[in-house]
Amino acid sequence: MKINLDEIIDPMEGRIVVTHDSSGHPHARFDLQGLPRVDGMLVGKTALEALKMTEHLCGICPVAHHLAGTRALDALSGLTPLTSAAQLIRRLLHYGSIVEAHSLRFLMQDRDAGVALKRISKKMLVAAGSPGHFPATAVPGGVSMWPATPTLCDLSADLATTRDAAAALCDAALASSPEAAGAGDFTGADVALIDDNGAPDVFGTRVRVARNTSAVDEFEFSQWNDRITEEIPGSPAPRPYLRVEGPENGRYRVGPVAQLSVGTLSTPRAATAQARWLAGGRGAAGARAIITLHVLERTEALTQQLTQLVEGADRGELVDPATVRFTAGSGTGLVDGPRGILAHTYALGADGTIAQARILTPTAQNEPWLAQLLTQASALDQAQQADAWEQSIREADPCLPISSAPAGQMGLKVENV
């Protein structure tokens, strides 16, 4: 079953709803009602059928859905832990998707750098076995192909130059210190993935919650639905919150800003840029550039490791998805994508079909943050509001093409209620 969101929503239009309290103060929110949840459509499907459906759910972040869904099914496949080679291939695929997504934002800032990043991201995706728009690399319990050594060498040859271009983008973003109104004053928590050493990691294995850059909680994937709950379950705008803090105080955000706010990055040039970012405006534009640089730095070492593994005898076996047998139970998979954490949870029945499904997108998780930004923008003079609304949407980055639209071309509709 193929899902075409373009048939349900207008991807180039956004709706802002503004209400006023009894004191006349405005409160604005971005309307997500046109973004349907497909969780219920997965019920009754087999694990692999559901996985294929979600891979084609979002044309903007297909790799994130591909990997989050596969990670959710890994534990139910009986084929864990994954081999080192399989983990590296998946990580390379994820890195490529992040560079590709962020490169589109840099085209307006520095066209040559943006084109270079787009080009290297394509090489990363090809090397990871997904040359088309929709991914075809990961399968429950492993991967379906090995990268070719010449392809990895071709990728390695261009990484240093592209990394320097990403570093220049970081310098430019930090020098101009772009910051949406109130971007640094979010009242909620930051939530992002970390590695086993506690460093921010977009393909990490644990979740960290931080407030004002100080960690307040950490937990495993399996605890996601125990720690994160929805105020309006099943709604396109479910208002998720940290269960222990309640809906009033437990709001949080995800994405590049959160990724830089939960710990120190593990690569040198990106960590240096991160320190400057933390001391400055902490805007999303600079965060995207720094995460891109970090991912490229990590890719340099990754390609060397992967080349050695795929040429060796201990790389493991490829997995044919048709041969995977799943056990009944529940599995949760997370990835920290270009827009933040994407969470897939599947509960498989004894007959091998999905009995329950829950997908929580970065857009849904960041809706309270975006509402705060839009509310701050609504308090400005009318002449300033349109630009401030657009900047707020770029900052929180909902998963719609309007997020990267040129200035003045977002197609926003404002409804005063």
Coordinates of C-alpha atoms in Angstrom, one line a residue:
M1 CA 0.0 0.0 0.0
K2 CA 1.4 3.4 -1.0
I3 CA 0.7 6.5 0.9
N4 CA 0.7 9.8 -1.0
L5 CA 0.5 12.7 1.5
D6 CA 0.4 15.2 -1.4
E7 CA -3.2 13.9 -2.1
I8 CA -4.2 14.7 1.5
I9 CA -2.4 18.0 2.3
D10 CA -0.9 21.0 0.4
P11 CA 2.8 20.7 1.1
M12 CA 3.5 24.3 0.2
E13 CA 0.9 25.8 2.5
G14 CA 0.8 26.3 6.3
R15 CA -1.9 27.5 8.6
I16 CA -1.3 29.5 11.8
V17 CA -4.2 29.8 14.3
V18 CA -4.1 32.8 16.7
T19 CA -6.4 33.0 19.7
H20 CA -6.5 35.5 22.5
D21 CA -6.9 35.0 26.2
S22 CA -9.1 37.0 28.5
S23 CA -6.4 39.6 28.9
G24 CA -6.1 40.0 25.1
H25 CA -2.7 38.3 24.9
P26 CA -2.2 36.3 21.6
H27 CA -1.5 32.6 21.6
A28 CA -0.5 31.1 18.2
R29 CA 0.0 27.5 17.0
F30 CA 0.9 25.8 13.8
D31 CA -2.1 23.7 12.6
L32 CA -1.1 20.0 12.2
Q33 CA -4.6 18.7 11.6
G34 CA -3.9 18.2 7.9
L35 CA -1.0 15.8 8.7
P36 CA -2.6 12.4 9.2
R37 CA -1.3 9.7 11.5
V38 CA -0.9 6.4 9.8
D39 CA -0.4 4.3 13.0
G40 CA -3.8 2.6 12.7
M41 CA -3.2 1.8 9.0
L42 CA -0.4 -0.5 10.0
V43 CA -2.5 -2.7 12.3
G44 CA -3.2 -6.1 10.7
K45 CA -0.2 -5.8 8.4
T46 CA 2.8 -8.1 8.6
A47 CA 6.0 -6.6 10.0
L48 CA 7.6 -6.3 6.5
E49 CA 4.4 -4.9 4.9
A50 CA 4.2 -2.2 7.6
L51 CA 7.9 -1.4 7.2
K52 CA 7.5 -0.8 3.4
M53 CA 4.5 1.4 4.0
T54 CA 6.4 3.6 6.5
E55 CA 9.4 3.9 4.3
H56 CA 7.2 5.6 1.7
L57 CA 5.3 7.7 4.2
C58 CA 7.5 10.8 4.1
G59 CA 9.3 11.9 0.9
I60 CA 11.4 14.3 3.0
C61 CA 12.7 11.9 5.6
P62 CA 12.3 8.4 4.1
V63 CA 15.6 7.1 5.5
A64 CA 14.7 8.1 9.0
H65 CA 11.5 6.1 8.8
H66 CA 13.3 3.2 7.2
L67 CA 15.9 3.0 10.0
A68 CA 13.6 3.7 12.9
G69 CA 11.1 1.0 11.7
T70 CA 13.9 -1.5 11.1
R71 CA 15.4 -0.8 14.5
A72 CA 12.0 -1.5 16.1
L73 CA 11.9 -4.9 14.4
D74 CA 15.5 -5.9 15.2
A75 CA 14.7 -7.1 18.7
L76 CA 11.8 -9.1 17.4
S77 CA 13.8 -10.8 14.7
G78 CA 16.0 -12.9 17.0
L79 CA 19.0 -11.7 14.9
T80 CA 20.6 -9.3 17.4
P81 CA 23.2 -8.0 18.1
L82 CA 23.9 -6.8 14.6
T83 CA 27.4 -7.3 13.1
S84 CA 29.8 -4.3 13.2
A85 CA 29.6 -4.1 9.4
A86 CA 25.8 -3.9 9.4
Q87 CA 25.8 -1.2 12.0
L88 CA 28.4 0.9 10.0
I89 CA 26.4 0.5 6.8
R90 CA 23.2 1.7 8.5
R91 CA 25.1 4.5 10.1
L92 CA 26.5 5.6 6.7
L93 CA 23.0 5.6 5.2
H94 CA 21.7 7.7 8.1
Y95 CA 24.6 10.2 7.8
G96 CA 24.0 10.5 4.1
S97 CA 20.4 11.4 4.6
I98 CA 21.2 14.0 7.2
V99 CA 23.8 15.7 5.0
E100 CA 21.3 15.6 2.1
A101 CA 18.5 17.2 4.1
H102 CA 20.6 20.0 5.5
S103 CA 22.4 20.7 2.2
L104 CA 19.2 22.1 0.8
R105 CA 19.2 24.8 3.4
F106 CA 22.7 25.9 2.6
L107 CA 22.0 26.4 -1.1
M108 CA 20.6 29.9 -0.4
Q109 CA 23.5 30.7 1.9
D110 CA 26.4 29.4 -0.2
R111 CA 25.4 27.7 -3.4
D112 CA 28.8 26.1 -4.1
A113 CA 29.0 24.6 -0.5
G114 CA 25.4 23.5 -0.7
V115 CA 26.0 21.7 -4.1
A116 CA 29.1 20.1 -2.7
L117 CA 27.2 18.7 0.3
K118 CA 24.4 17.5 -1.9
R119 CA 26.9 15.7 -4.1
I120 CA 28.7 14.0 -1.2
S121 CA 25.4 13.0 0.4
K122 CA 24.5 11.2 -2.8
K123 CA 27.9 9.3 -2.7
M124 CA 27.2 8.4 0.9
L125 CA 23.7 7.0 0.1
V126 CA 25.0 5.1 -2.9
A127 CA 27.9 3.6 -0.9
A128 CA 25.3 2.5 1.7
G129 CA 23.3 0.7 -0.9
S130 CA 20.4 3.1 -1.4
P131 CA 21.0 5.0 -4.7
G132 CA 17.3 5.9 -5.2
H133 CA 15.1 8.4 -3.3
F134 CA 13.6 5.7 -1.1
P135 CA 16.0 3.5 0.9
A136 CA 16.6 -0.2 0.4
T137 CA 19.5 -1.0 2.7
A138 CA 18.5 -2.1 6.2
V139 CA 16.4 -5.2 6.9
P140 CA 15.4 -6.5 10.3
G141 CA 18.5 -8.1 11.8
G142 CA 21.1 -6.6 9.4
V143 CA 21.5 -5.3 5.9
S144 CA 20.8 -6.6 2.4
M145 CA 24.0 -5.7 0.7
W146 CA 27.7 -5.0 1.1
P147 CA 29.2 -1.7 -0.2
A148 CA 31.7 -2.0 -3.1
T149 CA 35.3 -1.0 -2.2
P150 CA 35.7 1.3 -5.2
T151 CA 32.5 3.2 -4.1
L152 CA 33.9 3.6 -0.6
C153 CA 37.2 4.9 -2.0
D154 CA 35.4 7.4 -4.3
L155 CA 33.5 8.6 -1.2
S156 CA 36.7 8.9 0.9
A157 CA 38.5 10.9 -1.8
D158 CA 36.0 13.8 -1.5
L159 CA 35.3 13.8 2.2
A160 CA 38.1 16.2 3.3
T161 CA 37.2 18.9 0.8
T162 CA 33.5 18.7 1.7
R163 CA 34.2 18.7 5.4
D164 CA 36.1 22.0 4.9
A165 CA 33.1 23.4 3.1
A166 CA 30.9 22.4 6.0
A167 CA 33.3 24.1 8.4
A168 CA 33.1 27.3 6.4
L169 CA 29.3 27.2 6.6
C170 CA 29.6 26.8 10.4
D171 CA 31.8 29.9 10.6
A172 CA 29.4 31.9 8.4
A173 CA 26.4 30.8 10.5
L174 CA 28.1 31.6 13.8
A175 CA 29.4 34.9 12.6
S176 CA 26.0 36.2 11.6
S177 CA 24.4 34.6 14.7
P178 CA 20.9 34.2 13.2
E179 CA 18.4 33.6 15.9
A180 CA 14.6 33.4 15.8
A181 CA 12.8 35.5 18.4
G182 CA 12.9 33.6 21.6
A183 CA 14.8 30.6 20.1
G184 CA 17.1 30.5 23.1
D185 CA 14.4 30.9 25.7
F186 CA 12.5 27.6 25.2
T187 CA 10.9 26.7 28.5
G188 CA 11.0 22.9 27.9
A189 CA 13.6 20.2 27.8
D190 CA 16.0 19.1 25.0
V191 CA 15.8 15.4 24.0
A192 CA 18.4 13.7 21.8
L193 CA 20.2 10.4 21.2
I194 CA 23.6 9.7 22.7
D195 CA 26.3 7.0 22.3
D196 CA 27.5 4.6 24.9
N197 CA 30.1 7.2 26.1
G198 CA 27.4 9.9 26.6
A199 CA 28.2 12.1 23.5
P200 CA 25.5 13.3 21.2
D201 CA 25.0 10.7 18.4
V202 CA 22.3 10.9 15.7
F203 CA 22.5 7.1 15.4
G204 CA 23.0 6.6 19.1
T205 CA 21.7 3.8 21.4
R206 CA 20.3 5.8 24.4
V207 CA 18.1 8.8 25.0
R208 CA 19.2 11.8 27.1
V209 CA 17.0 14.6 28.5
A210 CA 18.7 17.9 29.3
R211 CA 17.6 21.3 30.7
N212 CA 19.9 24.3 30.1
T213 CA 22.5 21.8 28.7
S214 CA 22.5 19.8 32.0
A215 CA 21.4 16.2 31.8
V216 CA 18.4 15.3 33.9
D217 CA 17.6 11.8 32.6
E218 CA 18.9 9.0 30.4
F219 CA 17.1 5.8 29.3
E220 CA 17.1 2.9 26.7
F221 CA 15.0 2.7 23.6
S222 CA 12.8 0.1 25.3
Q223 CA 11.7 2.7 27.9
W224 CA 10.7 5.4 25.3
N225 CA 6.9 4.8 25.7
D226 CA 7.2 4.7 29.5
R227 CA 9.0 8.0 29.6
I228 CA 7.2 9.8 26.8
T229 CA 3.5 10.0 26.6
E230 CA 0.9 11.9 24.6
E231 CA -1.6 14.4 26.0
I232 CA -4.0 13.8 23.0
P233 CA -3.2 10.2 21.9
G234 CA -3.7 9.5 18.2
S235 CA -4.0 13.2 17.3
P236 CA -1.9 14.8 14.5
A237 CA -0.8 17.2 17.3
P238 CA -0.6 14.8 20.2
R239 CA 1.3 17.2 22.5
P240 CA 3.9 14.7 23.8
Y241 CA 5.5 15.3 27.2
L242 CA 7.9 13.7 29.7
R243 CA 5.6 11.6 31.8
V244 CA 7.4 12.2 35.1
E245 CA 6.9 16.0 34.8
G246 CA 3.4 16.0 33.5
P247 CA 1.9 17.9 30.6
E248 CA 2.3 21.3 32.1
N249 CA 6.1 21.1 32.7
G250 CA 7.1 18.2 30.6
R251 CA 7.2 19.7 27.1
Y252 CA 10.4 19.2 25.1
R253 CA 11.9 19.7 21.7
V254 CA 14.1 17.6 19.4
G255 CA 16.3 18.3 16.4
P256 CA 19.7 19.9 15.8
V257 CA 19.3 22.5 18.6
A258 CA 18.5 19.7 21.1
Q259 CA 21.3 17.6 19.7
L260 CA 23.8 20.3 20.5
S261 CA 22.3 20.9 23.9
V262 CA 22.6 17.5 25.6
G263 CA 26.4 17.0 25.6
T264 CA 29.7 17.6 23.8
L265 CA 30.2 16.3 20.3
S266 CA 32.8 13.7 19.8
T267 CA 34.6 15.2 16.7
P268 CA 37.1 18.0 17.2
R269 CA 36.1 20.7 14.6
A270 CA 32.4 20.3 15.3
A271 CA 33.0 20.4 19.1
T272 CA 34.9 23.6 18.7
A273 CA 32.0 25.1 16.7
Q274 CA 29.5 23.8 19.2
A275 CA 31.3 25.7 22.0
R276 CA 30.9 28.9 20.0
W277 CA 27.3 28.1 19.3
L278 CA 26.5 27.5 23.0
A279 CA 28.1 30.9 23.9
G280 CA 26.1 32.7 21.2
G281 CA 22.5 32.8 19.9
R282 CA 22.0 29.0 19.7
G283 CA 19.9 29.3 16.5
A284 CA 18.9 26.3 14.4
A285 CA 20.7 27.4 11.3
G286 CA 24.1 27.2 13.1
A287 CA 23.1 23.9 14.7
R288 CA 22.3 22.3 11.3
A289 CA 25.7 23.4 10.0
I290 CA 27.5 22.0 13.0
I291 CA 25.7 18.7 12.9
T292 CA 26.6 18.4 9.2
L293 CA 30.2 19.0 10.0
H294 CA 30.1 16.5 12.8
V295 CA 28.6 13.8 10.6
L296 CA 31.2 14.3 7.9
E297 CA 34.0 14.1 10.4
R298 CA 32.6 10.8 11.6
T299 CA 32.2 9.5 8.1
E300 CA 35.9 9.8 7.4
A301 CA 36.8 7.2 10.1
L302 CA 33.6 5.2 9.3
T303 CA 34.6 4.6 5.6
Q304 CA 38.0 3.4 6.6
Q305 CA 36.5 0.9 9.2
L306 CA 33.9 -0.2 6.7
T307 CA 36.4 -0.8 3.9
Q308 CA 38.5 -3.1 6.2
L309 CA 35.4 -5.0 7.4
V310 CA 33.8 -5.7 4.0
E311 CA 37.1 -6.9 2.6
G312 CA 37.7 -9.2 5.6
A313 CA 36.3 -12.6 6.5
D314 CA 34.5 -11.5 9.7
R315 CA 32.0 -9.1 8.1
G316 CA 29.1 -11.5 8.8
E317 CA 26.2 -12.6 6.6
L318 CA 23.7 -10.6 4.6
V319 CA 20.1 -11.0 5.7
D320 CA 17.3 -12.0 3.3
P321 CA 14.2 -10.4 4.7
A322 CA 12.0 -13.2 3.4
T323 CA 13.7 -15.6 5.7
V324 CA 13.3 -13.5 8.9
R325 CA 10.9 -15.0 11.5
F326 CA 9.5 -12.6 14.1
T327 CA 8.5 -13.4 17.7
A328 CA 5.4 -11.9 19.4
G329 CA 6.2 -8.9 21.5
S330 CA 6.9 -5.1 21.3
G331 CA 9.8 -3.3 19.9
T332 CA 10.8 0.4 19.7
G333 CA 13.3 1.9 17.3
L334 CA 14.6 5.5 17.4
V335 CA 16.9 7.5 15.1
D336 CA 17.8 11.2 15.5
G337 CA 17.1 12.4 12.0
P338 CA 17.5 15.8 10.3
R339 CA 14.5 17.2 12.2
G340 CA 15.1 15.2 15.4
I341 CA 14.0 12.0 17.0
L342 CA 11.7 9.7 15.1
A343 CA 10.1 6.9 17.2
H344 CA 8.5 3.7 15.8
T345 CA 6.9 1.2 18.1
Y346 CA 5.3 -2.0 16.9
A347 CA 3.5 -4.7 18.9
L348 CA 3.4 -8.0 17.0
G349 CA 0.8 -10.6 17.7
A350 CA 1.3 -14.4 17.8
D351 CA 0.2 -14.6 14.1
G352 CA 3.0 -12.3 13.1
T353 CA 0.9 -9.3 12.3
I354 CA 1.0 -5.9 13.9
A355 CA -1.5 -5.6 16.7
Q356 CA -0.6 -2.0 17.7
A357 CA 1.6 0.7 16.2
R358 CA 2.8 4.1 17.3
I359 CA 4.9 6.6 15.3
L360 CA 5.9 9.8 16.9
T361 CA 7.5 12.3 14.4
P362 CA 9.8 15.2 15.1
T363 CA 7.1 17.6 13.8
A364 CA 4.6 16.4 16.4
Q365 CA 7.2 16.6 19.2
N366 CA 8.3 20.1 18.2
E367 CA 4.8 21.5 17.9
P368 CA 4.7 23.0 21.4
W369 CA 8.1 24.6 20.8
L370 CA 6.8 26.0 17.5
A371 CA 3.7 27.3 19.3
Q372 CA 5.9 29.2 21.7
L373 CA 7.9 30.7 18.9
L374 CA 4.8 31.7 17.0
T375 CA 3.2 33.2 20.1
Q376 CA 6.3 35.3 20.7
A377 CA 6.1 36.4 17.0
S378 CA 2.4 37.3 17.4
A379 CA 3.2 39.8 20.1
L380 CA 5.3 41.9 17.7
D381 CA 4.2 44.8 15.6
Q382 CA 2.0 43.8 12.7
A383 CA 4.8 44.9 10.2
Q384 CA 7.2 42.5 11.8
Q385 CA 4.9 39.5 12.3
A386 CA 5.1 37.9 8.8
D387 CA 8.9 37.7 8.9
A388 CA 8.9 36.5 12.5
W389 CA 6.3 33.8 11.8
E390 CA 8.4 32.5 8.8
Q391 CA 11.6 32.5 10.9
S392 CA 9.8 30.6 13.7
I393 CA 8.8 27.9 11.2
R394 CA 12.4 27.6 9.9
E395 CA 13.6 27.3 13.4
A396 CA 11.4 24.5 14.6
D397 CA 11.4 23.0 11.0
P398 CA 8.1 21.0 10.6
C399 CA 8.3 18.2 8.1
L400 CA 6.8 20.2 5.2
P401 CA 8.5 21.8 2.1
I402 CA 7.5 25.2 3.3
S403 CA 10.2 25.0 6.0
S404 CA 12.9 25.6 3.3
A405 CA 10.9 28.0 1.2
P406 CA 12.6 31.3 0.2
A407 CA 11.7 34.4 2.3
G408 CA 8.2 35.6 1.8
Q409 CA 7.1 32.4 -0.1
M410 CA 5.9 30.1 2.7
G411 CA 2.2 30.5 1.7
L412 CA 1.1 31.0 5.3
K413 CA -2.5 31.5 6.1
V414 CA -3.3 33.1 9.5
E415 CA -6.6 32.5 11.1
N416 CA -7.6 34.7 14.1
V417 CA -10.1 32.8 16.4

